[in-house]
Amino acid sequence: MEWILPLERINLKSVSSTGGKAARLGALLQAGFNVPGGFLITAEAFQLHHPVLLEEAPPPPVLVPAFRTALAEAFTRHFEPGEAVAVRSSAIDEDGAGMSFAGQHATYYWIGADRLEQAVMDCWRSLWSPAAHAYRTVWDQSVHPMAVVVQRMVRATRSGVCFSHDPLDPVPGTVVIESCFGLGAALVDGRVQPDRLKIDERGGIVDLQIGDKQVMVPASVTDASGTRLEPVPEHLRTTPVLTTREAIALHEATEQIEFLFDEAVDVEWAFDESQLHILQARPITTIAAPPVIDRRLVLFKPIAENFSEPMTPMSVDLFAAVLPRVGEFVRGRLYLDFDRIKPLLPLAVEDAELIDILLLRRSPSSLRFSLQGLLKSAALGAAAWLAFGTFWSRSARVRPEVLEIRFVPWLERLKQHSSLPVPSFFKRVLFGASPWLPAWQLMLQLNVSAGRYFLLIGVLHQLIRRWATDFDPERIDDLVHESSTMWSKRMVADVTALATIARSHDDSARALRSEEPIEQVRQLATDHPFVLALGQFLVRFGHRGPREIDLATPRWREDVTPLLIMVRNQMLHGSDEPGDRYARHLVARDLLRKTLRSSVKQAVVNAVLRRIRYYVTLREDTRHYHTMIFDAVRSRLLAVEHELLNEDKLKCAGDIFFLRYSEVEALRSGHAGARDVSALIRERRVAHLRESRCLPPETFGLRVVKRQEDRSYSTLRGQCACTGEVEGIARIVLRADQAHALKPGEIMVAPYTDPSWTPLFPPLAGIVVGIGSYLSHAGTIAREYRIPCLVDVKGCIERIPDGHRIRLNATEGFVELIHDSADMELEPDAGGEDSISETSPVPDSADSIEAWR
């Protein structure tokens, strides 16, 4: 019986006493891979101590004396005096093809000789942790013995995982790498949004997404009692973790490991500066099964088109409590109940057509009415009119200045004095106590009612088609555009003003050009013109930010980095709106006046146009105000989280958003403790990160007729949101704060947009968006600035190479690649190697793949 073995003596034949993790580490060492050295405490040692491990009462269990001696001798033999090690679980049933137990058992970093015994005992006892117990319950498994790996610590500056096959795609051939700064624990625990890149079987990088890596587990620990998480330096947050050479080296190493074990593998790795270490290799376990849904559901597009990630559990919990019961959340995304919606419509439409209507892709093809639908709609309409009819009428006469004068002070009073619990406060300020309140207190209803402009645009098209047959339909968007005071355009003007002020002062211009703009801006005098202007901007727009509907997302007031990046981009490249857009409006207006010879017809069309402009402005302005509500709710949640962090009931900032509010109340009242929720938070963080990697299904339980796609790989189709044709350079922008390379006159290609993207729009020649609709933010703002815009373009991020020249036809609804990209973008890193650009192109030729190499 051997209690301790050197790692290099272990192989796959010893799994029964070493566990899957240790057996594979030994096999990797024997095959010549750079695995940190150390030794293994076998399952026999666990069995020796098994009876005392279950003792809960003091004194704490101690190791058998003979084993303590052997453990101390092994540590002295393998490691230098004062050297720190990692103590890692390797249970017999861990890291198998069916069950991985990833993150369920304990791992301890930076353990010295004085803490080794306790770390080994704690590692063994993690077999009975709540997380491990819950995992075994799902798989109907009993507790198996545990071996323990003791390895040299790697001072990891960068870490991650590499999958030899994409776990989200059953088709083999693509290696997926996820990476972050520091140790990999932040990634494994779901606390950091990693960089994610894909490399095809030919060695070409075919997709790259740069994560906003806000936190890291540092390569060394200065305070063992403190939190492991530290903020990532500002200039590194959206900087690629890996160089191109390192990515290719990881790809090759993973393919070799897959060949060694003859199965698809999930490899954990780390770089200490430039040297690659393999920390673990296990079979890729089956990804989470699709949810079993016994209802027919359609994705709620107005939320999905503002950000593609799922909402966090706290946001889901609070929104689900206040939204009408016409849908449900599935894995963080809101879906409409198809069978509840369909009977309420007076129109007789087929399921396929109704799906397209609910996904905001089309209007009804004909006005065929269903008698049953008419009766139900009439009854529902009568009831709705009694409750909301007066509001519907009042919302047509709300003056923009009233919203600012009345709503903002009212919300501030509620924030300061309301003693309501967070869910009740959310419902009160979002929906109001009754539909007869003043319209400015019903901001969400105002926003919904403003959507009627979509119907009015249909009326306008019909009127012009009948009364102005000589008028070019492509000029209708020019008619709708007019100078506007909507908040989105005010925000653009203020960002442009900030850029102008920054450019006119050498010190502020240098600050924004630096690697750490926030630190440099803080060094400016408090009365500096740029500092004063920035403060005024945050008073007006500090509640805005990316993905602002999700309560977990920091606002500009909390994290000004994304805003400063946009200001810097405009300072460097300019942001002037092409001057002919308002001129085109005047031309279109004059042409329509000449075509409509009747003064009565002119009056009718002008009345419809005024209503459209009113509701477009109202819809955008109410977004500005109801995001103040989300900001207020977030502030109250952060106050509760601060209280729980001080009481050591939560571990890290942001954890509260991965709980439901009832679970938070249980923590506050003492009915639940930190250990009760820590495993739950980790599980939900990992699930949220997993769901963020893929777009949501558009339907459940429904057959969707796929849109006709062009057979040519170089052409993609979408929905026209603002007509026009343009040819230019495509620039991939995954997030608004990553628009460093976006230049005036280019065509922005984005997965989605939300209101925080608005300052990027004015200088663009065109816009292509992966998810969206005519009513989406991208479509609305594009029409305001008269920029050709195509939305709902499936695969645009994957198939359009960054820097490639494209032709956008937003009149007929397609975008076309017009020639091969000549060059790929590589940025030199600090050591002179080629680094992956955050606006990485999608290589589509052997030459471009070789350029990556």
mmCIF file of C-alpha atoms in Angstrom, residues 257-471:
data_model
loop_
_atom_site.group_PDB
_atom_site.id
_atom_site.type_symbol
_atom_site.label_atom_id
_atom_site.label_comp_id
_atom_site.label_asym_id
_atom_site.label_seq_id
_atom_site.Cartn_x
_atom_site.Cartn_y
_atom_site.Cartn_z
ATOM 1 C CA ILE A 257 -3.419 15.806 -26.170
ATOM 2 C CA GLU A 258 -6.586 14.722 -27.986
ATOM 3 C CA PHE A 259 -4.479 12.250 -29.998
ATOM 4 C CA LEU A 260 -2.782 10.993 -26.804
ATOM 5 C CA PHE A 261 -6.062 10.194 -25.043
ATOM 6 C CA ASP A 262 -7.998 9.333 -28.217
ATOM 7 C CA GLU A 263 -10.996 11.482 -27.196
ATOM 8 C CA ALA A 264 -12.167 15.068 -27.263
ATOM 9 C CA VAL A 265 -10.574 16.951 -24.371
ATOM 10 C CA ASP A 266 -11.005 20.045 -22.237
ATOM 11 C CA VAL A 267 -7.520 21.345 -21.378
ATOM 12 C CA GLU A 268 -6.730 23.802 -18.581
ATOM 13 C CA TRP A 269 -3.546 25.788 -19.252
ATOM 14 C CA ALA A 270 -1.516 28.719 -17.972
ATOM 15 C CA PHE A 271 1.323 30.952 -19.113
ATOM 16 C CA ASP A 272 3.839 32.305 -16.618
ATOM 17 C CA GLU A 273 4.963 35.129 -18.858
ATOM 18 C CA SER A 274 5.914 33.177 -22.014
ATOM 19 C CA GLN A 275 6.071 29.506 -20.924
ATOM 20 C CA LEU A 276 3.022 27.293 -21.460
ATOM 21 C CA HIS A 277 1.994 24.881 -18.671
ATOM 22 C CA ILE A 278 -0.686 22.192 -18.965
ATOM 23 C CA LEU A 279 -2.639 22.032 -15.706
ATOM 24 C CA GLN A 280 -5.334 19.485 -16.521
ATOM 25 C CA ALA A 281 -6.926 17.529 -19.345
ATOM 26 C CA ARG A 282 -10.255 15.790 -19.086
ATOM 27 C CA PRO A 283 -12.891 14.452 -21.493
ATOM 28 C CA ILE A 284 -15.388 17.010 -22.740
ATOM 29 C CA THR A 285 -18.558 16.147 -20.869
ATOM 30 C CA THR A 286 -21.978 16.532 -22.445
ATOM 31 C CA ILE A 287 -23.090 20.153 -22.416
ATOM 32 C CA ALA A 288 -26.274 21.133 -20.626
ATOM 33 C CA ALA A 289 -29.288 19.630 -22.338
ATOM 34 C CA PRO A 290 -31.782 21.989 -23.974
ATOM 35 C CA PRO A 291 -34.559 22.962 -21.576
ATOM 36 C CA VAL A 292 -37.679 20.793 -21.748
ATOM 37 C CA ILE A 293 -40.500 23.199 -22.641
ATOM 38 C CA ASP A 294 -44.050 21.895 -22.950
ATOM 39 C CA ARG A 295 -45.398 25.163 -24.359
ATOM 40 C CA ARG A 296 -44.978 26.999 -27.644
ATOM 41 C CA LEU A 297 -42.800 30.060 -27.105
ATOM 42 C CA VAL A 298 -41.447 32.873 -29.291
ATOM 43 C CA LEU A 299 -38.481 35.054 -28.321
ATOM 44 C CA PHE A 300 -39.442 38.531 -27.094
ATOM 45 C CA LYS A 301 -37.480 40.527 -29.638
ATOM 46 C CA PRO A 302 -37.538 44.036 -28.053
ATOM 47 C CA ILE A 303 -35.225 42.808 -25.252
ATOM 48 C CA ALA A 304 -33.144 40.344 -27.294
ATOM 49 C CA GLU A 305 -32.266 42.976 -29.876
ATOM 50 C CA ASN A 306 -30.765 45.253 -27.185
ATOM 51 C CA PHE A 307 -28.286 42.655 -25.947
ATOM 52 C CA SER A 308 -27.840 39.012 -26.819
ATOM 53 C CA GLU A 309 -26.646 37.771 -23.419
ATOM 54 C CA PRO A 310 -29.090 36.260 -20.926
ATOM 55 C CA MET A 311 -30.296 38.362 -18.027
ATOM 56 C CA THR A 312 -28.898 37.549 -14.587
ATOM 57 C CA PRO A 313 -31.057 35.639 -12.052
ATOM 58 C CA MET A 314 -31.881 38.712 -9.942
ATOM 59 C CA SER A 315 -33.025 40.643 -13.019
ATOM 60 C CA VAL A 316 -35.127 37.685 -14.159
ATOM 61 C CA ASP A 317 -36.666 37.350 -10.701
ATOM 62 C CA LEU A 318 -37.671 41.016 -10.429
ATOM 63 C CA PHE A 319 -38.893 41.398 -14.007
ATOM 64 C CA ALA A 320 -40.870 38.139 -13.884
ATOM 65 C CA ALA A 321 -42.736 39.437 -10.834
ATOM 66 C CA VAL A 322 -43.978 42.596 -12.565
ATOM 67 C CA LEU A 323 -44.400 41.716 -16.248
ATOM 68 C CA PRO A 324 -47.815 40.629 -17.614
ATOM 69 C CA ARG A 325 -48.372 36.867 -17.645
ATOM 70 C CA VAL A 326 -48.052 36.437 -21.398
ATOM 71 C CA GLY A 327 -44.679 34.771 -21.399
ATOM 72 C CA GLU A 328 -41.860 33.343 -19.326
ATOM 73 C CA PHE A 329 -38.106 33.456 -18.930
ATOM 74 C CA VAL A 330 -36.084 30.524 -20.248
ATOM 75 C CA ARG A 331 -32.439 30.503 -19.195
ATOM 76 C CA GLY A 332 -32.373 34.264 -18.815
ATOM 77 C CA ARG A 333 -34.240 35.140 -22.029
ATOM 78 C CA LEU A 334 -37.866 36.325 -22.185
ATOM 79 C CA TYR A 335 -40.267 34.417 -24.440
ATOM 80 C CA LEU A 336 -43.903 35.076 -25.369
ATOM 81 C CA ASP A 337 -46.461 32.305 -24.935
ATOM 82 C CA PHE A 338 -47.597 31.707 -28.518
ATOM 83 C CA ASP A 339 -50.853 29.990 -27.519
ATOM 84 C CA ARG A 340 -51.858 32.856 -25.235
ATOM 85 C CA ILE A 341 -51.084 35.521 -27.808
ATOM 86 C CA LYS A 342 -52.675 33.936 -30.886
ATOM 87 C CA PRO A 343 -56.330 33.802 -29.651
ATOM 88 C CA LEU A 344 -56.190 37.481 -28.737
ATOM 89 C CA LEU A 345 -55.487 38.615 -32.313
ATOM 90 C CA PRO A 346 -58.429 39.474 -34.579
ATOM 91 C CA LEU A 347 -56.517 38.460 -37.715
ATOM 92 C CA ALA A 348 -56.636 35.032 -39.325
ATOM 93 C CA VAL A 349 -52.955 34.222 -39.869
ATOM 94 C CA GLU A 350 -50.994 31.021 -40.181
ATOM 95 C CA ASP A 351 -48.571 30.065 -37.427
ATOM 96 C CA ALA A 352 -45.511 30.758 -39.590
ATOM 97 C CA GLU A 353 -46.720 34.262 -40.402
ATOM 98 C CA LEU A 354 -47.593 35.010 -36.779
ATOM 99 C CA ILE A 355 -44.119 33.888 -35.698
ATOM 100 C CA ASP A 356 -42.598 36.377 -38.136
ATOM 101 C CA ILE A 357 -44.934 39.109 -36.867
ATOM 102 C CA LEU A 358 -44.002 38.421 -33.220
ATOM 103 C CA LEU A 359 -40.318 38.446 -34.187
ATOM 104 C CA LEU A 360 -40.973 41.901 -35.739
ATOM 105 C CA ARG A 361 -39.934 40.748 -39.208
ATOM 106 C CA ARG A 362 -43.093 41.651 -41.089
ATOM 107 C CA SER A 363 -46.563 43.144 -40.973
ATOM 108 C CA PRO A 364 -49.660 41.021 -41.704
ATOM 109 C CA SER A 365 -49.752 40.101 -45.394
ATOM 110 C CA SER A 366 -53.499 40.685 -45.591
ATOM 111 C CA LEU A 367 -56.346 41.928 -43.416
ATOM 112 C CA ARG A 368 -58.258 38.640 -43.108
ATOM 113 C CA PHE A 369 -60.227 38.623 -39.874
ATOM 114 C CA SER A 370 -61.251 35.705 -37.694
ATOM 115 C CA LEU A 371 -64.753 35.938 -36.182
ATOM 116 C CA GLN A 372 -63.637 34.231 -32.973
ATOM 117 C CA GLY A 373 -60.571 36.464 -32.838
ATOM 118 C CA LEU A 374 -62.682 39.563 -33.436
ATOM 119 C CA LEU A 375 -65.047 38.695 -30.580
ATOM 120 C CA LYS A 376 -62.194 38.002 -28.172
ATOM 121 C CA SER A 377 -60.324 41.097 -29.263
ATOM 122 C CA ALA A 378 -63.443 43.219 -28.900
ATOM 123 C CA ALA A 379 -64.024 41.964 -25.356
ATOM 124 C CA LEU A 380 -60.391 42.376 -24.441
ATOM 125 C CA GLY A 381 -60.262 45.768 -26.125
ATOM 126 C CA ALA A 382 -63.296 46.977 -24.185
ATOM 127 C CA ALA A 383 -61.757 45.872 -20.887
ATOM 128 C CA ALA A 384 -58.427 47.401 -21.823
ATOM 129 C CA TRP A 385 -60.066 50.655 -22.861
ATOM 130 C CA LEU A 386 -61.799 50.960 -19.505
ATOM 131 C CA ALA A 387 -58.429 50.552 -17.777
ATOM 132 C CA PHE A 388 -56.045 52.153 -20.245
ATOM 133 C CA GLY A 389 -58.114 54.017 -22.802
ATOM 134 C CA THR A 390 -57.717 57.364 -21.126
ATOM 135 C CA PHE A 391 -53.998 56.737 -20.768
ATOM 136 C CA TRP A 392 -53.736 55.840 -24.477
ATOM 137 C CA SER A 393 -55.317 59.171 -25.257
ATOM 138 C CA ARG A 394 -53.235 61.101 -22.703
ATOM 139 C CA SER A 395 -49.971 59.582 -23.976
ATOM 140 C CA ALA A 396 -50.627 61.243 -27.334
ATOM 141 C CA ARG A 397 -50.271 64.671 -25.734
ATOM 142 C CA VAL A 398 -47.312 64.358 -23.333
ATOM 143 C CA ARG A 399 -44.853 67.208 -23.733
ATOM 144 C CA PRO A 400 -41.147 66.177 -23.522
ATOM 145 C CA GLU A 401 -40.329 68.958 -21.056
ATOM 146 C CA VAL A 402 -42.986 67.632 -18.640
ATOM 147 C CA LEU A 403 -41.176 64.300 -18.392
ATOM 148 C CA GLU A 404 -37.954 66.001 -17.357
ATOM 149 C CA ILE A 405 -39.557 68.493 -14.983
ATOM 150 C CA ARG A 406 -41.888 66.051 -13.208
ATOM 151 C CA PHE A 407 -40.498 62.509 -13.501
ATOM 152 C CA VAL A 408 -36.893 63.062 -12.399
ATOM 153 C CA PRO A 409 -37.701 64.867 -9.071
ATOM 154 C CA TRP A 410 -40.472 62.337 -8.349
ATOM 155 C CA LEU A 411 -38.094 59.390 -8.794
ATOM 156 C CA GLU A 412 -35.438 61.086 -6.649
ATOM 157 C CA ARG A 413 -37.946 61.527 -3.822
ATOM 158 C CA LEU A 414 -38.909 57.867 -4.005
ATOM 159 C CA LYS A 415 -35.262 56.780 -3.987
ATOM 160 C CA GLN A 416 -34.504 58.831 -0.880
ATOM 161 C CA HIS A 417 -37.596 58.127 1.196
ATOM 162 C CA SER A 418 -39.199 54.891 0.056
ATOM 163 C CA SER A 419 -39.161 52.092 2.641
ATOM 164 C CA LEU A 420 -40.606 49.589 0.168
ATOM 165 C CA PRO A 421 -38.742 46.302 -0.389
ATOM 166 C CA VAL A 422 -36.877 46.235 -3.684
ATOM 167 C CA PRO A 423 -39.499 44.152 -5.605
ATOM 168 C CA SER A 424 -42.335 46.444 -4.461
ATOM 169 C CA PHE A 425 -40.287 49.557 -5.236
ATOM 170 C CA PHE A 426 -39.518 48.178 -8.721
ATOM 171 C CA LYS A 427 -43.168 47.496 -9.439
ATOM 172 C CA ARG A 428 -44.258 50.879 -8.100
ATOM 173 C CA VAL A 429 -41.860 52.971 -10.184
ATOM 174 C CA LEU A 430 -42.026 50.832 -13.326
ATOM 175 C CA PHE A 431 -45.763 50.185 -13.600
ATOM 176 C CA GLY A 432 -47.374 52.598 -11.174
ATOM 177 C CA ALA A 433 -50.164 51.884 -8.734
ATOM 178 C CA SER A 434 -52.946 52.428 -11.314
ATOM 179 C CA PRO A 435 -53.431 53.432 -14.982
ATOM 180 C CA TRP A 436 -55.052 56.698 -13.902
ATOM 181 C CA LEU A 437 -51.865 58.170 -12.498
ATOM 182 C CA PRO A 438 -50.273 61.074 -14.387
ATOM 183 C CA ALA A 439 -48.747 59.808 -17.614
ATOM 184 C CA TRP A 440 -45.219 60.820 -16.534
ATOM 185 C CA GLN A 441 -45.443 58.299 -13.670
ATOM 186 C CA LEU A 442 -46.133 55.433 -16.110
ATOM 187 C CA MET A 443 -42.906 55.469 -18.067
ATOM 188 C CA LEU A 444 -42.966 51.874 -19.312
ATOM 189 C CA GLN A 445 -46.543 52.209 -20.561
ATOM 190 C CA LEU A 446 -45.560 55.420 -22.338
ATOM 191 C CA ASN A 447 -42.746 53.565 -24.056
ATOM 192 C CA VAL A 448 -45.061 50.759 -25.172
ATOM 193 C CA SER A 449 -47.763 53.137 -26.382
ATOM 194 C CA ALA A 450 -45.200 55.034 -28.464
ATOM 195 C CA GLY A 451 -44.710 51.874 -30.516
ATOM 196 C CA ARG A 452 -47.840 52.823 -32.438
ATOM 197 C CA TYR A 453 -45.613 54.861 -34.755
ATOM 198 C CA PHE A 454 -44.849 51.560 -36.507
ATOM 199 C CA LEU A 455 -48.521 51.369 -37.529
ATOM 200 C CA LEU A 456 -48.510 55.019 -38.582
ATOM 201 C CA ILE A 457 -45.527 54.399 -40.863
ATOM 202 C CA GLY A 458 -47.624 51.720 -42.561
ATOM 203 C CA VAL A 459 -50.434 54.255 -42.965
ATOM 204 C CA LEU A 460 -47.973 56.756 -44.436
ATOM 205 C CA HIS A 461 -46.757 54.214 -46.995
ATOM 206 C CA GLN A 462 -50.357 53.468 -48.012
ATOM 207 C CA LEU A 463 -51.247 57.162 -48.377
ATOM 208 C CA ILE A 464 -48.194 57.941 -50.501
ATOM 209 C CA ARG A 465 -48.729 54.849 -52.643
ATOM 210 C CA ARG A 466 -52.288 56.008 -53.402
ATOM 211 C CA TRP A 467 -51.959 59.796 -53.491
ATOM 212 C CA ALA A 468 -48.371 60.388 -54.619
ATOM 213 C CA THR A 469 -47.637 57.717 -57.186
ATOM 214 C CA ASP A 470 -44.638 59.622 -58.588
ATOM 215 C CA PHE A 471 -42.928 59.929 -55.199
#
